XYZ file of C-alpha atoms in Angstrom:
552
model
C 0.000 0.000 0.000
C 0.968 3.674 -0.275
C 2.764 4.837 2.881
C 3.882 8.328 1.961
C 3.957 10.783 -0.907
C 6.289 13.776 -1.192
C 5.671 16.552 -3.740
C 7.822 19.592 -4.467
C 7.268 22.358 -7.020
C 4.380 20.692 -8.839
C 1.689 23.106 -10.039
C 0.164 24.847 -6.976
C 1.968 22.537 -4.571
C 5.170 24.167 -3.331
C 6.118 21.349 -0.969
C 4.011 18.642 0.641
C 4.708 15.463 2.570
C 1.674 13.235 3.125
C 1.739 10.087 5.268
C -1.128 7.694 4.597
C -2.649 4.860 6.584
C -4.704 1.819 5.679
C -8.490 1.995 5.577
C -10.655 4.713 4.039
C -9.153 8.185 3.454
C -11.088 11.128 1.982
C -9.905 14.465 0.638
C -12.269 17.436 0.569
C -11.810 21.106 -0.166
C -13.051 23.988 -2.240
C -13.163 23.752 -6.019
C -9.783 24.589 -7.533
C -7.867 24.109 -4.299
C -5.778 21.319 -5.814
C -7.496 18.054 -4.849
C -7.052 16.577 -8.296
C -3.399 17.708 -8.350
C -2.667 15.250 -5.559
C -4.067 12.437 -7.661
C -2.268 13.650 -10.798
C 1.033 13.603 -8.949
C 0.273 10.090 -7.717
C -0.460 9.065 -11.310
C 3.079 10.175 -12.218
C 4.382 7.482 -9.878
C 2.453 4.834 -11.819
C 4.055 5.751 -15.166
C 1.703 8.425 -16.519
C 3.315 11.090 -18.670
C 3.877 14.491 -17.113
C 1.620 17.346 -18.223
C 3.470 20.160 -19.971
C 1.228 22.994 -18.794
C 1.517 22.762 -15.011
C 2.686 26.053 -13.434
C 5.397 26.149 -10.802
C 8.884 27.554 -10.528
C 10.096 27.162 -14.133
C 13.723 27.281 -13.033
C 13.505 24.347 -10.625
C 12.738 20.711 -11.228
C 9.543 19.144 -9.932
C 9.790 16.068 -7.714
C 7.122 13.508 -6.855
C 8.194 10.647 -4.608
C 6.185 7.805 -3.134
C 6.982 5.124 -0.569
C 5.097 1.849 -1.074
C 4.883 -1.188 1.196
C 5.300 -4.216 -1.079
C 4.625 -7.913 -0.779
C 7.534 -9.887 -2.252
C 5.196 -12.711 -3.255
C 3.215 -10.297 -5.448
C 5.973 -8.070 -6.875
C 9.274 -9.898 -6.314
C 9.141 -11.416 -9.791
C 8.926 -7.966 -11.388
C 12.071 -6.789 -9.582
C 13.966 -9.923 -10.553
C 12.923 -9.718 -14.214
C 14.041 -6.085 -14.445
C 17.252 -6.541 -12.422
C 16.083 -4.170 -9.677
C 16.725 -4.329 -5.943
C 13.615 -5.347 -3.995
C 12.816 -3.475 -0.779
C 9.740 -4.069 1.339
C 9.448 -0.287 1.437
C 10.141 0.725 -2.157
C 10.700 4.342 -3.189
C 9.447 5.494 -6.587
C 10.520 8.940 -7.766
C 9.692 11.120 -10.764
C 11.669 14.237 -11.608
C 10.433 16.763 -14.170
C 13.297 18.882 -15.478
C 12.664 22.500 -16.604
C 11.627 22.217 -20.236
C 9.394 19.196 -19.696
C 11.816 16.254 -19.792
C 11.235 13.733 -17.004
C 13.127 10.922 -15.301
C 11.897 7.944 -13.297
C 13.596 5.960 -10.526
C 12.767 2.801 -8.565
C 14.859 2.594 -5.391
C 17.248 5.154 -6.950
C 17.742 3.054 -10.101
C 16.783 4.891 -13.334
C 13.998 3.130 -15.279
C 11.959 3.928 -18.375
C 8.249 4.721 -18.164
C 7.113 1.365 -19.537
C 8.861 -0.462 -16.666
C 7.459 2.009 -14.138
C 3.966 1.619 -15.585
C 4.157 -2.165 -15.299
C 4.953 -1.846 -11.597
C 2.469 1.004 -11.084
C -0.382 -1.033 -12.556
C 0.183 -3.541 -9.761
C 0.402 -0.966 -6.960
C -2.350 1.590 -7.524
C -5.683 1.607 -9.356
C -6.453 5.258 -10.127
C -9.989 6.247 -11.085
C -10.082 9.652 -12.786
C -13.159 11.809 -13.350
C -13.074 10.761 -17.010
C -13.314 7.037 -16.268
C -17.083 7.284 -15.697
C -17.391 8.691 -19.221
C -15.029 6.059 -20.620
C -17.073 3.229 -19.143
C -19.386 3.450 -22.172
C -16.482 2.715 -24.552
C -16.230 -0.964 -25.591
C -12.409 -0.861 -25.471
C -12.453 0.432 -21.888
C -15.079 -2.128 -20.891
C -12.903 -4.926 -22.256
C -9.866 -3.643 -20.341
C -11.905 -3.697 -17.123
C -13.046 -7.259 -17.791
C -9.415 -8.246 -18.404
C -8.429 -6.662 -15.103
C -11.168 -8.569 -13.291
C -10.229 -11.807 -15.069
C -6.557 -11.344 -14.095
C -5.368 -11.750 -17.695
C -3.605 -8.435 -18.320
C -0.268 -10.255 -18.626
C -1.806 -12.580 -21.230
C -3.242 -9.574 -23.084
C 0.186 -7.901 -23.192
C 1.690 -11.150 -24.487
C -1.015 -11.272 -27.164
C -0.402 -7.629 -28.133
C 3.326 -8.294 -28.496
C 2.719 -11.406 -30.620
C 0.147 -9.549 -32.743
C 2.524 -6.646 -33.424
C 5.274 -9.106 -34.352
C 2.881 -10.877 -36.732
C 1.889 -7.580 -38.375
C 5.566 -6.670 -38.711
C 6.295 -9.969 -40.483
C 3.258 -9.600 -42.748
C 4.379 -6.107 -43.785
C 7.909 -7.383 -44.354
C 6.496 -10.102 -46.617
C 4.360 -7.616 -48.576
C 7.347 -5.306 -49.065
C 9.507 -8.225 -50.166
C 6.839 -9.469 -52.576
C 6.585 -6.000 -54.129
C 10.362 -5.793 -54.405
C 10.435 -9.254 -55.992
C 7.694 -8.269 -58.423
C 9.727 -5.298 -59.614
C 12.983 -7.261 -59.680
C 11.508 -10.264 -61.495
C 10.773 -8.181 -64.583
C 14.469 -7.205 -64.748
C 15.856 -10.622 -63.867
C 16.065 -12.021 -67.432
C 17.871 -8.914 -68.651
C 20.289 -8.980 -65.680
C 21.041 -12.650 -66.293
C 21.706 -12.002 -70.026
C 24.108 -9.165 -69.189
C 25.818 -11.285 -66.549
C 26.313 -14.220 -68.929
C 27.995 -11.879 -71.442
C 30.386 -10.613 -68.797
C 31.124 -14.118 -67.486
C 31.900 -15.286 -71.053
C 34.387 -12.431 -71.410
C 36.458 -13.982 -68.585
C 37.079 -10.613 -66.989
C 38.831 -12.107 -63.975
C 41.612 -13.798 -66.010
C 42.154 -11.438 -68.939
C 44.925 -8.773 -68.907
C 43.373 -6.003 -70.955
C 46.576 -3.980 -71.436
C 48.622 -7.048 -72.452
C 45.857 -8.131 -74.814
C 45.707 -4.688 -76.375
C 49.516 -4.635 -76.781
C 49.509 -8.134 -78.307
C 46.836 -7.229 -80.857
C 48.582 -3.962 -81.694
C 51.822 -5.870 -82.332
C 50.042 -8.467 -84.421
C 48.460 -5.778 -86.557
C 51.972 -4.333 -87.223
C 53.767 -7.642 -87.926
C 54.662 -6.679 -91.496
C 56.170 -3.397 -90.398
C 58.092 -5.148 -87.627
C 59.453 -7.762 -90.059
C 60.427 -5.073 -92.532
C 62.191 -2.809 -90.078
C 63.829 -5.580 -88.031
C 64.906 -7.330 -91.231
C 66.460 -4.110 -92.479
C 68.308 -3.651 -89.194
C 69.580 -7.244 -89.272
C 70.639 -6.802 -92.872
C 72.674 -3.683 -92.021
C 74.263 -5.476 -89.099
C 75.051 -8.751 -90.834
C 75.719 -7.897 -94.510
C 79.174 -8.768 -95.871
C 81.957 -6.265 -96.566
C 80.215 -3.180 -95.208
C 77.903 -4.628 -92.493
C 78.170 -3.210 -89.002
C 79.669 -6.402 -87.577
C 82.299 -6.561 -90.344
C 83.148 -2.904 -89.960
C 83.412 -3.376 -86.168
C 85.797 -6.343 -86.607
C 87.878 -4.350 -89.054
C 88.067 -1.456 -86.594
C 89.166 -3.796 -83.812
C 91.933 -5.207 -85.989
C 93.233 -1.713 -86.690
C 93.160 -0.763 -82.998
C 94.987 -3.944 -82.062
C 97.844 -2.861 -84.343
C 98.192 0.319 -82.308
C 98.176 -1.279 -78.833
C 101.892 -1.850 -78.907
C 102.527 1.772 -79.827
C 100.493 3.444 -77.118
C 98.952 1.766 -74.038
C 95.728 3.857 -74.159
C 94.630 1.945 -77.279
C 94.183 -1.155 -75.078
C 91.125 0.347 -73.410
C 89.707 1.302 -76.799
C 90.192 -2.280 -77.949
C 88.332 -3.531 -74.881
C 85.444 -1.178 -75.576
C 85.232 -2.415 -79.169
C 85.066 -5.978 -77.784
C 82.129 -4.929 -75.610
C 80.390 -3.315 -78.569
C 80.843 -6.457 -80.564
C 79.347 -8.619 -77.794
C 76.408 -6.212 -77.360
C 75.777 -6.143 -81.103
C 75.784 -9.929 -81.300
C 73.241 -10.056 -78.402
C 71.097 -7.480 -80.163
C 71.224 -9.497 -83.359
C 70.172 -12.608 -81.445
C 67.210 -10.838 -79.800
C 66.054 -9.322 -83.094
C 66.058 -12.772 -84.658
C 64.073 -14.098 -81.663
C 61.466 -11.350 -82.113
C 60.900 -12.419 -85.679
C 60.578 -16.050 -84.576
C 58.057 -15.157 -81.755
C 55.850 -13.285 -84.191
C 55.885 -16.281 -86.486
C 55.047 -18.687 -83.614
C 52.021 -16.594 -82.276
C 50.481 -15.871 -85.609
C 47.739 -18.441 -84.882
C 46.536 -16.583 -81.774
C 46.212 -13.205 -83.411
C 42.622 -13.665 -84.527
C 41.502 -14.945 -81.107
C 43.137 -12.038 -79.327
C 41.551 -9.565 -81.719
C 38.125 -11.103 -81.092
C 38.637 -10.938 -77.319
C 39.736 -7.298 -77.496
C 36.817 -6.387 -79.753
C 34.400 -8.069 -77.318
C 35.841 -6.189 -74.345
C 35.653 -2.873 -76.197
C 32.074 -3.665 -77.221
C 31.083 -4.419 -73.614
C 32.727 -1.237 -72.319
C 30.930 0.823 -74.961
C 27.620 -0.961 -74.285
C 27.774 -0.330 -70.545
C 29.318 3.148 -70.835
C 32.433 2.325 -68.829
C 36.067 3.193 -69.477
C 38.027 0.305 -68.009
C 38.139 -3.397 -67.306
C 37.858 -2.661 -63.562
C 34.544 -0.895 -64.153
C 33.305 -3.913 -66.114
C 34.289 -6.134 -63.181
C 32.355 -3.866 -60.785
C 29.320 -4.112 -63.068
C 29.623 -7.899 -63.113
C 29.768 -8.001 -59.300
C 26.706 -5.740 -59.100
C 24.728 -7.953 -61.476
C 25.743 -11.067 -59.535
C 24.455 -9.395 -56.350
C 21.146 -8.425 -57.973
C 20.543 -11.884 -59.400
C 21.528 -13.553 -56.120
C 19.305 -11.129 -54.224
C 16.296 -12.083 -56.323
C 17.016 -15.758 -55.823
C 17.618 -15.351 -52.065
C 14.488 -13.175 -51.887
C 12.436 -16.131 -53.054
C 13.963 -18.250 -50.286
C 13.415 -15.449 -47.778
C 9.757 -15.163 -48.800
C 9.252 -18.857 -48.203
C 10.970 -18.561 -44.824
C 8.781 -15.573 -43.907
C 5.634 -17.406 -44.969
C 6.570 -20.277 -42.673
C 7.243 -17.853 -39.812
C 3.900 -16.128 -40.414
C 2.042 -19.443 -40.406
C 3.682 -20.385 -37.100
C 2.935 -16.915 -35.662
C -0.715 -17.165 -36.722
C -1.050 -20.523 -35.002
C 0.515 -19.078 -31.842
C -1.780 -16.034 -32.034
C -4.786 -18.302 -32.503
C -3.864 -20.241 -29.353
C -3.427 -17.018 -27.361
C -6.656 -15.558 -28.769
C -8.680 -18.631 -27.857
C -7.242 -18.554 -24.343
C -8.199 -14.870 -23.922
C -11.723 -15.524 -25.170
C -12.172 -18.490 -22.841
C -10.953 -16.524 -19.801
C -13.110 -13.521 -20.734
C -16.215 -15.670 -21.110
C -15.593 -17.182 -17.688
C -14.795 -13.774 -16.177
C -17.871 -12.139 -17.732
C -20.175 -14.673 -16.054
C -18.509 -14.147 -12.663
C -18.412 -10.353 -12.981
C -22.039 -10.079 -14.092
C -23.136 -12.171 -11.101
C -21.080 -10.063 -8.674
C -22.317 -6.743 -10.109
C -25.939 -7.834 -9.811
C -25.316 -8.738 -6.168
C -23.726 -5.360 -5.359
C -26.514 -3.456 -7.152
C -28.859 -4.547 -4.371
C -26.824 -2.602 -1.838
C -26.527 0.588 -3.930
C -30.264 1.180 -4.492
C -30.175 -0.518 -7.895
C -32.165 -3.560 -6.808
C -34.329 -3.458 -9.961
C -31.383 -2.994 -12.324
C -30.273 -5.562 -14.856
C -26.787 -5.780 -16.359
C -25.549 -7.984 -19.187
C -21.951 -8.449 -20.313
C -22.367 -9.158 -24.026
C -19.083 -10.650 -25.283
C -18.999 -11.117 -29.045
C -16.348 -11.999 -31.644
C -14.717 -9.257 -33.701
C -11.868 -8.882 -36.161
C -8.516 -9.839 -34.665
C -6.516 -6.990 -33.108
C -3.811 -6.602 -30.491
C -6.315 -7.098 -27.667
C -7.697 -10.321 -29.151
C -10.847 -11.165 -31.078
C -13.491 -10.115 -28.550
C -15.747 -7.088 -28.231
C -17.528 -6.357 -24.973
C -20.761 -4.385 -24.784
C -22.004 -3.794 -21.232
C -25.792 -3.465 -21.383
C -27.854 -1.983 -18.579
C -31.352 -1.051 -17.506
C -32.426 0.387 -14.155
C -36.108 -0.274 -14.783
C -37.812 -3.681 -14.495
C -39.442 -4.899 -17.676
C -37.141 -2.822 -19.894
C -34.651 -4.468 -22.216
C -31.010 -3.893 -21.289
C -29.237 -1.617 -23.774
C -25.726 -0.238 -24.225
C -24.598 1.990 -21.348
C -24.206 5.003 -23.637
C -27.936 4.888 -24.410
C -29.567 4.248 -21.060
C -27.421 4.803 -17.957
C -27.525 8.167 -16.151
C -24.439 9.764 -14.616
C -25.318 8.495 -11.145
C -26.010 5.007 -12.446
C -22.677 4.960 -14.274
C -20.910 6.098 -11.098
C -22.466 3.284 -9.077
C -21.685 0.783 -11.806
C -18.056 1.956 -11.812
C -17.992 1.635 -8.032
C -19.220 -1.951 -8.155
C -16.583 -2.685 -10.797
C -13.878 -1.241 -8.549
C -15.113 -3.418 -5.686
C -14.984 -6.463 -7.928
C -11.399 -5.592 -8.914
C -10.366 -5.155 -5.286
C -11.729 -8.590 -4.388
C -10.361 -10.358 -7.439
C -6.988 -8.702 -7.869
C -4.062 -7.912 -5.634
C -3.762 -4.151 -6.206
C -3.310 -2.788 -2.664
C -4.349 0.856 -3.208
C -7.385 2.324 -4.958
C -7.588 6.066 -5.684
C -11.005 7.495 -6.593
C -11.491 11.008 -7.960
C -15.163 11.965 -7.462
C -16.505 8.522 -8.295
C -19.688 9.625 -6.469
C -20.586 12.248 -9.104
C -24.331 12.404 -9.803
C -25.248 10.732 -6.506
C -27.129 12.211 -3.548
C -29.465 11.420 -0.654
C -29.975 7.852 0.466
C -27.848 6.525 -2.388
C -24.905 8.681 -1.229
C -25.188 7.099 2.226
C -25.033 3.673 0.597
C -21.974 4.695 -1.437
C -20.172 5.872 1.708
C -20.926 2.600 3.455
C -19.919 0.679 0.334
C -16.504 2.397 0.225
C -15.985 1.834 3.930
C -16.577 -1.904 3.475
C -14.208 -1.983 0.490
C -11.472 -0.370 2.602
C -11.287 -3.453 4.803
C -9.608 -5.243 1.866
C -7.833 -2.417 0.041
C -6.504 1.037 0.904
C -9.053 3.594 -0.382
C -8.180 7.247 -1.112
C -11.163 9.236 -2.394
C -11.767 12.839 -3.432
C -15.404 13.687 -2.641
C -17.905 16.544 -2.313
C -20.448 14.398 -0.472
C -20.881 14.654 3.279
C -22.427 11.172 3.301
C -19.186 9.730 1.883
C -16.799 11.846 3.974
C -18.640 10.849 7.157
C -17.686 7.202 6.641
C -13.944 7.862 6.273
C -11.315 6.699 8.750
C -9.018 9.604 7.839
C -10.055 13.030 6.573
C -7.788 15.560 4.831
C -8.695 19.065 3.758
C -6.894 20.836 0.918
C -6.867 24.618 0.850
C -5.374 27.462 -1.159
C -3.502 30.413 0.262
C -1.291 33.231 -0.994
C 2.411 33.378 -0.275
C 4.623 36.138 -1.664
C 2.146 36.865 -4.420
C 1.756 33.213 -5.407
C -1.149 30.845 -4.846
C -0.143 27.565 -3.236
C -2.033 24.474 -2.075
C -1.703 22.911 1.362
C -3.025 19.660 2.814
C -4.313 19.478 6.384
C -5.166 16.384 8.424
C -8.451 17.069 10.225
C -8.907 16.146 13.853
C -12.291 14.982 15.149
C -13.824 18.438 15.697
C -12.363 19.789 12.441
C -13.737 16.789 10.565
C -17.224 17.421 11.953
C -17.007 21.090 10.935
C -15.871 20.217 7.394
C -18.679 17.664 6.947
C -21.136 20.298 8.183
C -19.722 22.689 5.556
C -20.300 20.064 2.869
C -23.919 19.817 4.067
C -24.859 23.467 4.391
C -22.108 25.647 2.969
C -19.752 28.069 4.699
C -22.329 29.045 7.339
C -22.042 26.211 9.840
C -25.368 25.723 11.676
C -26.154 23.591 14.694
C -28.405 21.446 12.516
C -25.582 20.874 10.014
C -23.223 19.867 12.839
C -25.773 17.432 14.221
C -26.174 15.882 10.764
C -22.393 15.700 10.462
C -22.142 13.855 13.774
C -24.950 11.504 12.723
C -23.156 10.750 9.426
C -20.062 9.814 11.425
C -22.149 7.476 13.559
C -21.681 9.647 16.639
C -25.392 10.368 17.081
C -28.304 7.940 17.042
């Protein structure tokens, strides 16, 4: 249960520390004094998002902190799953930084709002003023039935599985569309790829091939020029070799005359050796050209094919052709793997649908069972709240599958005997809806394990004898669950174990809210004010005492 709440710099609340007890607690006060602010701040501790328009000191952060007494049997699993330290007195804190950003902590460990909300849903059931209006909405009705049936965890599991299924179905649709577009290009890609594979791009040396073809195309010129060179070197009488030998002979005759001619003779020897090597290589070149003449046509065809492919694909080099080939291989492989991926996705979707179907059937079965139990309990509680002639039906019907399952709940009601029960939005008055909501809250408190219930004017539209019944009803509920209620009804306040009054006052030009715990005499005076207004009469005080059971 909630032991204490501390609020600083939140809206009209400058600073407030509120210690709570078990049983039935009411909060009263003038309109606009800040009663609902207390409940809003408590909602922050259960994971609700912070409002952006709450006044306060804009230069300081807002803090809301709550201390909760926990049962390890009920909440220990949550702490273990989320790697959080469990304390029997757990502190939850929200901080709202100037600018609107907020942070959440559980026992000083930072957590995100989804984790905080999961814990908060198991600690406090908060009824806002809008819940009575929302009770007519089928989605809200179904959520309440799920709460009563204790299947909220199963619903969350179903929602997660449903979202995963929808994600896979969208992925399949996108892949099918991509495959449809790619399939029309596949034949063309494969044709282009086969051309490039046939060109053997990975083994061909384009520059060597180009040089080889260029040489082959100039074979005649090479033969002519090389032959002429060889002729000039090797011809008799005046060939270069003969002239070189003759020169060497003449030099040798001079070696004995002057020693410097020896070095000249050596150099002529070197020239002779070099010229013989050159002659040998020139002869080899002519032989190589003769030996490769059979490959010339093949090389020309290969070079022509490469040039054709580069022109066709608007590229300038063999490397660019290789990149194109790799790209086409990727595209073709992607189409082929896409087909495999589609089949894999289809199998996953079929499995997911079977799992969803199992979860959906389980939800429906539990809801059908819960609807029977809840309807019976509501009818029983109606007797106590002056609705003894009322009839309620929980009409659970199938609907199209969604995250919450395949069920639609329509709560039908009539307060008049002999009249057919119809949807709440058509027949139930505000007071009747309030009492129906109250009986639902009682059912939740008996069925679930939420230790604290917070009610913001759940008695709207109720007066007289019925208000007395509501006060007694809440008092009985508080024996099982901690009740904190904001009320304007003296009949309800008179039944409370603890009474707090919230008031506004001015401080340094600012309006602030304060919370006061009323002692016995103060409580009687406040209940008398609720009865007759600001002028407290003896009659009003006597009625106040009677409502508290202090007068017969």
